[in-house]
Amino acid sequence: MKISTLQVLAAAWMSVLSGVVAAQNGLPFQWPHGAQAAVSLAYDDALDSQLDIAIPALDRAGLKGSFYLQLSNPAVDKRMAAWRAAARNGHELGNHSLFHQCSRRAPGHEWVQPQRDLDTTSVAQMQDQVMLGNTMLYAIDGKRERTYTVPCGDTLAAGADYLKAVAPAFVAIKVGGEAVTPSMATLNPSAVGVYAPEGLSGQQLIAIVQQAAAKGTMVNFTFHGVGGDYLTTSAAAHEELLQYLAANRQRYWTDTFLNIMTYVKTQRGDH
C-alpha cells in the first residue's frame, strides 16, 4: 500500500500531540525507543584532555558528546582540525562564549581576569560576543543550530540577566543547577540545570544516571578535564560511565544536548 505525504505528516503530528497530552496529564515523558531517560554528556572549555581522552573514549563506546568551546582557548586555534573532525563524527560543538566571562565577586572566583569580569560587562557586550561565538562555530563546523552553556552559571552582566538577550539564538541553554531534571513538563529550555562532577568514581556517576531513570527524565553532566587539566574526572571513572551507558542503550538514550533538546521541544509542542 502506498503511503501518502499527508499520511506521513498526520502520523508525525499525532506523535507530537500525544507527547503534549502526556505531559499535560502528568504521564511519563516518552523517550525514543522506549528509553527510561536521556543522558547528555557535555564537556566545557575546549580542553586538550577532551580531545586526547574523552573523544576517543566516546568514539570507542559509540556515544556522542557535546563540547562547549571557549573560543579564546588556544586549544581551539592550535587543534582546529581535531575539533572539526569531532563535529564531522557527530559530536556537538556548543557555544561557551568567547572569553568565559564570569562574576569576579562570586566566592572562589579570584581567578577571573578583570577584563573578563561579568560584573563589569554589559548585556549588550555579552550579546555581541555570544553571537560572534555562533559565527565562529559556524566557520568551524558549518552548522547553524546551536546550544549554549553559561560560563560558571553566572547570568548577570553588570547586574542584569543577559540570557534573555541571547536565548532566541539557541535551541536550549544550560545554567547551573542539579544533574537530574525534576520534570520534563516544567523544564525551561533556556535554563536547563547541569552538574559539573569532579573526582567522582564511575559508580557515583552511574548512580546519578540511575536517578534519572527512576524519574523518567534526563541527566546533564558537564565535565571539564578528563584524565587531566582541571576539575578533573579520572579517565577510568569516565570510561566506566561510558561502558555502562553503552551496555544499557535500551534504557538510556545518550545523545548530544542539541539532539535531546530538539526532541524534547518537539514532543512538548514548544514554539
PDB file of C-alpha atoms in Angstrom:
ATOM      1  CA  MET A   1       0.000   0.000   0.000  1.00  0.00           C
ATOM      2  CA  LYS A   2       1.341   3.417  -0.936  1.00  0.00           C
ATOM      3  CA  ILE A   3       1.603   5.893   1.953  1.00  0.00           C
ATOM      4  CA  SER A   4       0.869   9.480   1.013  1.00  0.00           C
ATOM      5  CA  THR A   5       2.814  12.514   2.227  1.00  0.00           C
ATOM      6  CA  LEU A   6      -0.360  13.623   4.022  1.00  0.00           C
ATOM      7  CA  GLN A   7      -0.489  10.362   5.963  1.00  0.00           C
ATOM      8  CA  VAL A   8       3.154  10.739   6.994  1.00  0.00           C
ATOM      9  CA  LEU A   9       2.568  14.304   8.193  1.00  0.00           C
ATOM     10  CA  ALA A  10      -0.580  13.243  10.040  1.00  0.00           C
ATOM     11  CA  ALA A  11       1.319  10.463  11.828  1.00  0.00           C
ATOM     12  CA  ALA A  12       4.085  12.882  12.819  1.00  0.00           C
ATOM     13  CA  TRP A  13       1.551  15.377  14.144  1.00  0.00           C
ATOM     14  CA  MET A  14      -0.240  12.681  16.172  1.00  0.00           C
ATOM     15  CA  SER A  15       3.110  11.709  17.723  1.00  0.00           C
ATOM     16  CA  VAL A  16       3.721  15.307  18.797  1.00  0.00           C
ATOM     17  CA  LEU A  17       0.150  15.673  20.052  1.00  0.00           C
ATOM     18  CA  SER A  18       0.390  12.509  22.145  1.00  0.00           C
ATOM     19  CA  GLY A  19       3.562  13.858  23.773  1.00  0.00           C
ATOM     20  CA  VAL A  20       1.838  17.138  24.627  1.00  0.00           C
ATOM     21  CA  VAL A  21      -1.207  15.366  26.078  1.00  0.00           C
ATOM     22  CA  ALA A  22       1.009  13.031  28.112  1.00  0.00           C
ATOM     23  CA  ALA A  23       2.929  15.957  29.572  1.00  0.00           C
ATOM     24  CA  GLN A  24      -0.259  17.816  30.428  1.00  0.00           C
ATOM     25  CA  ASN A  25      -1.703  14.765  32.168  1.00  0.00           C
ATOM     26  CA  GLY A  26       1.438  14.115  34.193  1.00  0.00           C
ATOM     27  CA  LEU A  27       2.210  10.888  32.361  1.00  0.00           C
ATOM     28  CA  PRO A  28       5.818   9.674  31.936  1.00  0.00           C
ATOM     29  CA  PHE A  29       7.736  11.507  29.225  1.00  0.00           C
ATOM     30  CA  GLN A  30       8.099   9.398  26.097  1.00  0.00           C
ATOM     31  CA  TRP A  31      11.772   8.983  25.165  1.00  0.00           C
ATOM     32  CA  PRO A  32      12.826   7.436  21.817  1.00  0.00           C
ATOM     33  CA  HIS A  33      12.710   3.649  21.501  1.00  0.00           C
ATOM     34  CA  GLY A  34      11.175   3.253  24.938  1.00  0.00           C
ATOM     35  CA  ALA A  35      14.206   4.558  26.840  1.00  0.00           C
ATOM     36  CA  GLN A  36      13.678   5.435  30.502  1.00  0.00           C
ATOM     37  CA  ALA A  37      15.857   8.554  30.486  1.00  0.00           C
ATOM     38  CA  ALA A  38      18.082  10.723  28.325  1.00  0.00           C
ATOM     39  CA  VAL A  39      21.757  11.337  29.085  1.00  0.00           C
ATOM     40  CA  SER A  40      23.715  14.390  27.956  1.00  0.00           C
ATOM     41  CA  LEU A  41      27.498  14.106  28.229  1.00  0.00           C
ATOM     42  CA  ALA A  42      28.945  17.589  27.859  1.00  0.00           C
ATOM     43  CA  TYR A  43      32.472  18.960  28.168  1.00  0.00           C
ATOM     44  CA  ASP A  44      33.306  22.616  28.787  1.00  0.00           C
ATOM     45  CA  ASP A  45      36.168  24.972  27.903  1.00  0.00           C
ATOM     46  CA  ALA A  46      37.805  23.188  24.888  1.00  0.00           C
ATOM     47  CA  LEU A  47      40.481  21.342  26.877  1.00  0.00           C
ATOM     48  CA  ASP A  48      43.264  19.171  25.470  1.00  0.00           C
ATOM     49  CA  SER A  49      42.240  16.201  27.633  1.00  0.00           C
ATOM     50  CA  GLN A  50      38.845  16.225  25.947  1.00  0.00           C
ATOM     51  CA  LEU A  51      40.441  15.753  22.543  1.00  0.00           C
ATOM     52  CA  ASP A  52      43.058  13.296  23.796  1.00  0.00           C
ATOM     53  CA  ILE A  53      40.991  11.168  26.194  1.00  0.00           C
ATOM     54  CA  ALA A  54      37.265  11.963  26.219  1.00  0.00           C
ATOM     55  CA  ILE A  55      36.527  11.941  22.480  1.00  0.00           C
ATOM     56  CA  PRO A  56      38.434   8.699  21.760  1.00  0.00           C
ATOM     57  CA  ALA A  57      36.588   7.070  24.686  1.00  0.00           C
ATOM     58  CA  LEU A  58      33.217   8.265  23.363  1.00  0.00           C
ATOM     59  CA  ASP A  59      34.060   7.008  19.895  1.00  0.00           C
ATOM     60  CA  ARG A  60      35.037   3.572  21.212  1.00  0.00           C
ATOM     61  CA  ALA A  61      31.726   3.345  23.065  1.00  0.00           C
ATOM     62  CA  GLY A  62      29.726   4.593  20.074  1.00  0.00           C
ATOM     63  CA  LEU A  63      28.354   7.571  22.036  1.00  0.00           C
ATOM     64  CA  LYS A  64      28.078  11.263  21.135  1.00  0.00           C
ATOM     65  CA  GLY A  65      29.014  14.175  23.361  1.00  0.00           C
ATOM     66  CA  SER A  66      28.606  17.958  23.384  1.00  0.00           C
ATOM     67  CA  PHE A  67      31.744  20.114  23.544  1.00  0.00           C
ATOM     68  CA  TYR A  68      31.305  23.724  24.612  1.00  0.00           C
ATOM     69  CA  LEU A  69      34.203  25.709  23.214  1.00  0.00           C
ATOM     70  CA  GLN A  70      35.628  28.728  24.954  1.00  0.00           C
ATOM     71  CA  LEU A  71      36.712  30.202  21.650  1.00  0.00           C
ATOM     72  CA  SER A  72      39.649  32.174  23.063  1.00  0.00           C
ATOM     73  CA  ASN A  73      41.241  28.989  24.397  1.00  0.00           C
ATOM     74  CA  PRO A  74      44.490  28.294  22.485  1.00  0.00           C
ATOM     75  CA  ALA A  75      43.398  24.654  22.088  1.00  0.00           C
ATOM     76  CA  VAL A  76      40.708  25.846  19.648  1.00  0.00           C
ATOM     77  CA  ASP A  77      43.226  27.587  17.400  1.00  0.00           C
ATOM     78  CA  LYS A  78      46.030  25.037  17.662  1.00  0.00           C
ATOM     79  CA  ARG A  79      43.787  21.976  17.306  1.00  0.00           C
ATOM     80  CA  MET A  80      41.143  23.243  14.912  1.00  0.00           C
ATOM     81  CA  ALA A  81      41.424  20.165  12.677  1.00  0.00           C
ATOM     82  CA  ALA A  82      40.665  17.886  15.626  1.00  0.00           C
ATOM     83  CA  TRP A  83      37.557  19.861  16.613  1.00  0.00           C
ATOM     84  CA  ARG A  84      36.350  19.786  13.012  1.00  0.00           C
ATOM     85  CA  ALA A  85      36.890  16.026  12.914  1.00  0.00           C
ATOM     86  CA  ALA A  86      34.875  15.624  16.121  1.00  0.00           C
ATOM     87  CA  ALA A  87      31.984  17.582  14.602  1.00  0.00           C
ATOM     88  CA  ARG A  88      32.089  15.500  11.419  1.00  0.00           C
ATOM     89  CA  ASN A  89      31.877  12.396  13.601  1.00  0.00           C
ATOM     90  CA  GLY A  90      28.602  13.542  15.158  1.00  0.00           C
ATOM     91  CA  HIS A  91      29.775  15.301  18.305  1.00  0.00           C
ATOM     92  CA  GLU A  92      28.201  18.673  19.040  1.00  0.00           C
ATOM     93  CA  LEU A  93      30.235  21.876  19.193  1.00  0.00           C
ATOM     94  CA  GLY A  94      28.438  24.276  21.515  1.00  0.00           C
ATOM     95  CA  ASN A  95      28.870  27.922  22.440  1.00  0.00           C
ATOM     96  CA  HIS A  96      30.636  28.715  25.733  1.00  0.00           C
ATOM     97  CA  SER A  97      31.301  32.375  24.893  1.00  0.00           C
ATOM     98  CA  LEU A  98      34.478  33.961  23.586  1.00  0.00           C
ATOM     99  CA  PHE A  99      36.204  34.750  26.866  1.00  0.00           C
ATOM    100  CA  HIS A 100      34.411  32.709  29.560  1.00  0.00           C
ATOM    101  CA  GLN A 101      33.063  35.803  31.316  1.00  0.00           C
ATOM    102  CA  CYS A 102      32.252  35.077  34.992  1.00  0.00           C
ATOM    103  CA  SER A 103      31.442  37.135  38.064  1.00  0.00           C
ATOM    104  CA  ARG A 104      34.719  38.090  39.740  1.00  0.00           C
ATOM    105  CA  ARG A 105      32.974  38.918  43.015  1.00  0.00           C
ATOM    106  CA  ALA A 106      31.492  35.429  43.353  1.00  0.00           C
ATOM    107  CA  PRO A 107      33.122  33.214  46.028  1.00  0.00           C
ATOM    108  CA  GLY A 108      36.198  31.392  44.723  1.00  0.00           C
ATOM    109  CA  HIS A 109      36.341  33.446  41.523  1.00  0.00           C
ATOM    110  CA  GLU A 110      39.574  35.291  42.236  1.00  0.00           C
ATOM    111  CA  TRP A 111      40.967  33.691  39.060  1.00  0.00           C
ATOM    112  CA  VAL A 112      38.643  35.748  36.835  1.00  0.00           C
ATOM    113  CA  GLN A 113      40.707  38.325  34.948  1.00  0.00           C
ATOM    114  CA  PRO A 114      39.498  41.937  35.287  1.00  0.00           C
ATOM    115  CA  GLN A 115      38.886  42.320  31.534  1.00  0.00           C
ATOM    116  CA  ARG A 116      36.725  39.166  31.653  1.00  0.00           C
ATOM    117  CA  ASP A 117      34.667  40.146  34.681  1.00  0.00           C
ATOM    118  CA  LEU A 118      30.954  39.661  34.021  1.00  0.00           C
ATOM    119  CA  ASP A 119      30.182  42.179  36.763  1.00  0.00           C
ATOM    120  CA  THR A 120      31.617  44.971  34.583  1.00  0.00           C
ATOM    121  CA  THR A 121      30.417  43.609  31.241  1.00  0.00           C
ATOM    122  CA  SER A 122      27.123  44.950  29.886  1.00  0.00           C
ATOM    123  CA  VAL A 123      24.277  42.855  28.494  1.00  0.00           C
ATOM    124  CA  ALA A 124      24.928  44.348  25.048  1.00  0.00           C
ATOM    125  CA  GLN A 125      28.606  43.372  25.227  1.00  0.00           C
ATOM    126  CA  MET A 126      27.762  39.803  26.227  1.00  0.00           C
ATOM    127  CA  GLN A 127      25.169  39.581  23.476  1.00  0.00           C
ATOM    128  CA  ASP A 128      27.767  40.734  20.937  1.00  0.00           C
ATOM    129  CA  GLN A 129      30.370  38.191  21.998  1.00  0.00           C
ATOM    130  CA  VAL A 130      27.953  35.273  22.285  1.00  0.00           C
ATOM    131  CA  MET A 131      26.551  35.983  18.818  1.00  0.00           C
ATOM    132  CA  LEU A 132      30.081  36.243  17.432  1.00  0.00           C
ATOM    133  CA  GLY A 133      30.746  32.892  19.066  1.00  0.00           C
ATOM    134  CA  ASN A 134      27.971  31.363  16.968  1.00  0.00           C
ATOM    135  CA  THR A 135      29.534  32.816  13.824  1.00  0.00           C
ATOM    136  CA  MET A 136      32.933  31.381  14.728  1.00  0.00           C
ATOM    137  CA  LEU A 137      31.427  27.969  15.441  1.00  0.00           C
ATOM    138  CA  TYR A 138      29.662  28.068  12.069  1.00  0.00           C
ATOM    139  CA  ALA A 139      33.082  28.661  10.480  1.00  0.00           C
ATOM    140  CA  ILE A 140      34.356  25.540  12.263  1.00  0.00           C
ATOM    141  CA  ASP A 141      31.542  23.036  11.718  1.00  0.00           C
ATOM    142  CA  GLY A 142      29.213  24.632   9.126  1.00  0.00           C
ATOM    143  CA  LYS A 143      26.142  24.285  11.376  1.00  0.00           C
ATOM    144  CA  ARG A 144      23.598  26.881  12.401  1.00  0.00           C
ATOM    145  CA  GLU A 145      21.572  25.264  15.183  1.00  0.00           C
ATOM    146  CA  ARG A 146      23.348  25.697  18.489  1.00  0.00           C
ATOM    147  CA  THR A 147      23.098  25.338  22.268  1.00  0.00           C
ATOM    148  CA  TYR A 148      24.821  27.448  24.906  1.00  0.00           C
ATOM    149  CA  THR A 149      26.338  26.701  28.304  1.00  0.00           C
ATOM    150  CA  VAL A 150      26.634  29.694  30.618  1.00  0.00           C
ATOM    151  CA  PRO A 151      30.202  30.089  31.956  1.00  0.00           C
ATOM    152  CA  CYS A 152      30.244  29.443  35.727  1.00  0.00           C
ATOM    153  CA  GLY A 153      26.433  29.501  35.671  1.00  0.00           C
ATOM    154  CA  ASP A 154      26.642  33.290  36.094  1.00  0.00           C
ATOM    155  CA  THR A 155      23.831  35.037  34.235  1.00  0.00           C
ATOM    156  CA  LEU A 156      24.015  38.651  35.441  1.00  0.00           C
ATOM    157  CA  ALA A 157      26.009  41.019  33.230  1.00  0.00           C
ATOM    158  CA  ALA A 158      26.570  44.254  35.153  1.00  0.00           C
ATOM    159  CA  GLY A 159      23.619  43.232  37.325  1.00  0.00           C
ATOM    160  CA  ALA A 160      21.157  42.394  34.529  1.00  0.00           C
ATOM    161  CA  ASP A 161      20.171  38.977  33.169  1.00  0.00           C
ATOM    162  CA  TYR A 162      21.801  38.651  29.741  1.00  0.00           C
ATOM    163  CA  LEU A 163      20.208  35.318  28.826  1.00  0.00           C
ATOM    164  CA  LYS A 164      17.032  36.995  27.632  1.00  0.00           C
ATOM    165  CA  ALA A 165      19.098  38.821  25.011  1.00  0.00           C
ATOM    166  CA  VAL A 166      20.751  35.669  23.634  1.00  0.00           C
ATOM    167  CA  ALA A 167      18.072  32.988  24.162  1.00  0.00           C
ATOM    168  CA  PRO A 168      16.396  33.422  20.727  1.00  0.00           C
ATOM    169  CA  ALA A 169      19.639  32.316  19.049  1.00  0.00           C
ATOM    170  CA  PHE A 170      19.720  28.905  20.770  1.00  0.00           C
ATOM    171  CA  VAL A 171      17.725  25.694  20.839  1.00  0.00           C
ATOM    172  CA  ALA A 172      18.500  25.457  24.557  1.00  0.00           C
ATOM    173  CA  ILE A 173      20.712  26.969  27.243  1.00  0.00           C
ATOM    174  CA  LYS A 174      22.337  25.272  30.231  1.00  0.00           C
ATOM    175  CA  VAL A 175      22.812  27.058  33.535  1.00  0.00           C
ATOM    176  CA  GLY A 176      23.942  25.878  36.956  1.00  0.00           C
ATOM    177  CA  GLY A 177      21.758  23.522  38.935  1.00  0.00           C
ATOM    178  CA  GLU A 178      21.184  19.857  39.567  1.00  0.00           C
ATOM    179  CA  ALA A 179      22.208  16.963  37.353  1.00  0.00           C
ATOM    180  CA  VAL A 180      18.822  15.245  37.136  1.00  0.00           C
ATOM    181  CA  THR A 181      15.933  17.194  35.622  1.00  0.00           C
ATOM    182  CA  PRO A 182      12.999  17.109  38.091  1.00  0.00           C
ATOM    183  CA  SER A 183      10.233  17.269  35.455  1.00  0.00           C
ATOM    184  CA  MET A 184      10.195  17.302  31.668  1.00  0.00           C
ATOM    185  CA  ALA A 185       6.810  19.054  31.673  1.00  0.00           C
ATOM    186  CA  THR A 186       8.073  22.098  33.582  1.00  0.00           C
ATOM    187  CA  LEU A 187      11.620  22.213  32.167  1.00  0.00           C
ATOM    188  CA  ASN A 188      12.617  25.638  30.837  1.00  0.00           C
ATOM    189  CA  PRO A 189      14.753  25.059  27.705  1.00  0.00           C
ATOM    190  CA  SER A 190      16.536  28.364  28.361  1.00  0.00           C
ATOM    191  CA  ALA A 191      17.536  27.354  31.889  1.00  0.00           C
ATOM    192  CA  VAL A 192      18.382  23.648  31.911  1.00  0.00           C
ATOM    193  CA  GLY A 193      20.192  22.561  35.065  1.00  0.00           C
ATOM    194  CA  VAL A 194      23.589  20.877  34.787  1.00  0.00           C
ATOM    195  CA  TYR A 195      26.097  19.314  37.159  1.00  0.00           C
ATOM    196  CA  ALA A 196      29.886  19.533  36.845  1.00  0.00           C
ATOM    197  CA  PRO A 197      31.350  16.422  38.501  1.00  0.00           C
ATOM    198  CA  GLU A 198      34.860  16.496  39.907  1.00  0.00           C
ATOM    199  CA  GLY A 199      36.663  13.494  41.338  1.00  0.00           C
ATOM    200  CA  LEU A 200      33.636  11.167  41.347  1.00  0.00           C
ATOM    201  CA  SER A 201      34.036   7.449  40.776  1.00  0.00           C
ATOM    202  CA  GLY A 202      32.432   5.634  37.890  1.00  0.00           C
ATOM    203  CA  GLN A 203      29.885   4.097  40.269  1.00  0.00           C
ATOM    204  CA  GLN A 204      28.952   7.508  41.659  1.00  0.00           C
ATOM    205  CA  LEU A 205      28.376   8.838  38.146  1.00  0.00           C
ATOM    206  CA  ILE A 206      26.310   5.773  37.248  1.00  0.00           C
ATOM    207  CA  ALA A 207      24.184   6.229  40.381  1.00  0.00           C
ATOM    208  CA  ILE A 208      23.237   9.734  39.194  1.00  0.00           C
ATOM    209  CA  VAL A 209      22.216   8.319  35.808  1.00  0.00           C
ATOM    210  CA  GLN A 210      20.055   5.744  37.569  1.00  0.00           C
ATOM    211  CA  GLN A 211      18.264   8.548  39.430  1.00  0.00           C
ATOM    212  CA  ALA A 212      17.231   9.997  36.068  1.00  0.00           C
ATOM    213  CA  ALA A 213      15.845   6.614  35.005  1.00  0.00           C
ATOM    214  CA  ALA A 214      13.810   6.430  38.214  1.00  0.00           C
ATOM    215  CA  LYS A 215      12.297   9.844  37.440  1.00  0.00           C
ATOM    216  CA  GLY A 216      11.921   9.197  33.704  1.00  0.00           C
ATOM    217  CA  THR A 217      13.659  12.479  32.925  1.00  0.00           C
ATOM    218  CA  MET A 218      17.194  13.407  31.831  1.00  0.00           C
ATOM    219  CA  VAL A 219      20.640  13.858  33.320  1.00  0.00           C
ATOM    220  CA  ASN A 220      23.067  16.592  32.271  1.00  0.00           C
ATOM    221  CA  PHE A 221      26.740  16.152  33.056  1.00  0.00           C
ATOM    222  CA  THR A 222      29.221  18.921  32.287  1.00  0.00           C
ATOM    223  CA  PHE A 223      32.745  17.550  32.543  1.00  0.00           C
ATOM    224  CA  HIS A 224      35.895  19.630  32.338  1.00  0.00           C
ATOM    225  CA  GLY A 225      39.191  17.771  32.492  1.00  0.00           C
ATOM    226  CA  VAL A 226      39.075  14.033  31.781  1.00  0.00           C
ATOM    227  CA  GLY A 227      42.225  12.329  32.991  1.00  0.00           C
ATOM    228  CA  GLY A 228      43.998  15.713  33.120  1.00  0.00           C
ATOM    229  CA  ASP A 229      43.606  19.505  33.089  1.00  0.00           C
ATOM    230  CA  TYR A 230      41.360  20.824  35.918  1.00  0.00           C
ATOM    231  CA  LEU A 231      38.065  19.990  37.670  1.00  0.00           C
ATOM    232  CA  THR A 232      39.140  16.522  36.696  1.00  0.00           C
ATOM    233  CA  THR A 233      37.233  13.293  36.334  1.00  0.00           C
ATOM    234  CA  SER A 234      39.603  10.346  36.066  1.00  0.00           C
ATOM    235  CA  ALA A 235      39.858   8.586  32.721  1.00  0.00           C
ATOM    236  CA  ALA A 236      38.897   5.335  34.479  1.00  0.00           C
ATOM    237  CA  ALA A 237      35.717   6.780  36.019  1.00  0.00           C
ATOM    238  CA  HIS A 238      34.736   8.369  32.706  1.00  0.00           C
ATOM    239  CA  GLU A 239      35.341   5.076  30.887  1.00  0.00           C
ATOM    240  CA  GLU A 240      33.267   3.139  33.434  1.00  0.00           C
ATOM    241  CA  LEU A 241      30.340   5.514  32.908  1.00  0.00           C
ATOM    242  CA  LEU A 242      30.573   5.236  29.125  1.00  0.00           C
ATOM    243  CA  GLN A 243      30.725   1.457  29.205  1.00  0.00           C
ATOM    244  CA  TYR A 244      27.640   1.361  31.424  1.00  0.00           C
ATOM    245  CA  LEU A 245      25.718   3.609  29.040  1.00  0.00           C
ATOM    246  CA  ALA A 246      26.867   1.612  26.014  1.00  0.00           C
ATOM    247  CA  ALA A 247      25.754  -1.638  27.664  1.00  0.00           C
ATOM    248  CA  ASN A 248      22.343  -0.161  28.510  1.00  0.00           C
ATOM    249  CA  ARG A 249      21.380   1.612  25.294  1.00  0.00           C
ATOM    250  CA  GLN A 250      17.773   0.451  25.513  1.00  0.00           C
ATOM    251  CA  ARG A 251      17.394   2.017  28.950  1.00  0.00           C
ATOM    252  CA  TYR A 252      19.284   5.270  28.331  1.00  0.00           C
ATOM    253  CA  TRP A 253      19.213   7.486  25.262  1.00  0.00           C
ATOM    254  CA  THR A 254      22.666   9.092  25.206  1.00  0.00           C
ATOM    255  CA  ASP A 255      22.973  11.843  22.615  1.00  0.00           C
ATOM    256  CA  THR A 256      24.103  15.415  22.102  1.00  0.00           C
ATOM    257  CA  PHE A 257      22.358  18.100  24.124  1.00  0.00           C
ATOM    258  CA  LEU A 258      21.212  19.667  20.852  1.00  0.00           C
ATOM    259  CA  ASN A 259      19.522  16.461  19.687  1.00  0.00           C
ATOM    260  CA  ILE A 260      17.966  15.778  23.080  1.00  0.00           C
ATOM    261  CA  MET A 261      16.530  19.263  23.485  1.00  0.00           C
ATOM    262  CA  THR A 262      15.289  19.389  19.883  1.00  0.00           C
ATOM    263  CA  TYR A 263      13.387  16.174  20.601  1.00  0.00           C
ATOM    264  CA  VAL A 264      12.076  17.453  23.954  1.00  0.00           C
ATOM    265  CA  LYS A 265      10.743  20.671  22.442  1.00  0.00           C
ATOM    266  CA  THR A 266       9.104  18.775  19.575  1.00  0.00           C
ATOM    267  CA  GLN A 267       7.466  16.274  21.924  1.00  0.00           C
ATOM    268  CA  ARG A 268       6.111  19.057  24.121  1.00  0.00           C
ATOM    269  CA  GLY A 269       4.939  21.126  21.183  1.00  0.00           C
ATOM    270  CA  ASP A 270       7.107  24.092  22.188  1.00  0.00           C
ATOM    271  CA  HIS A 271       7.091  27.016  19.802  1.00  0.00           C
TER     272      HIS A 271
END
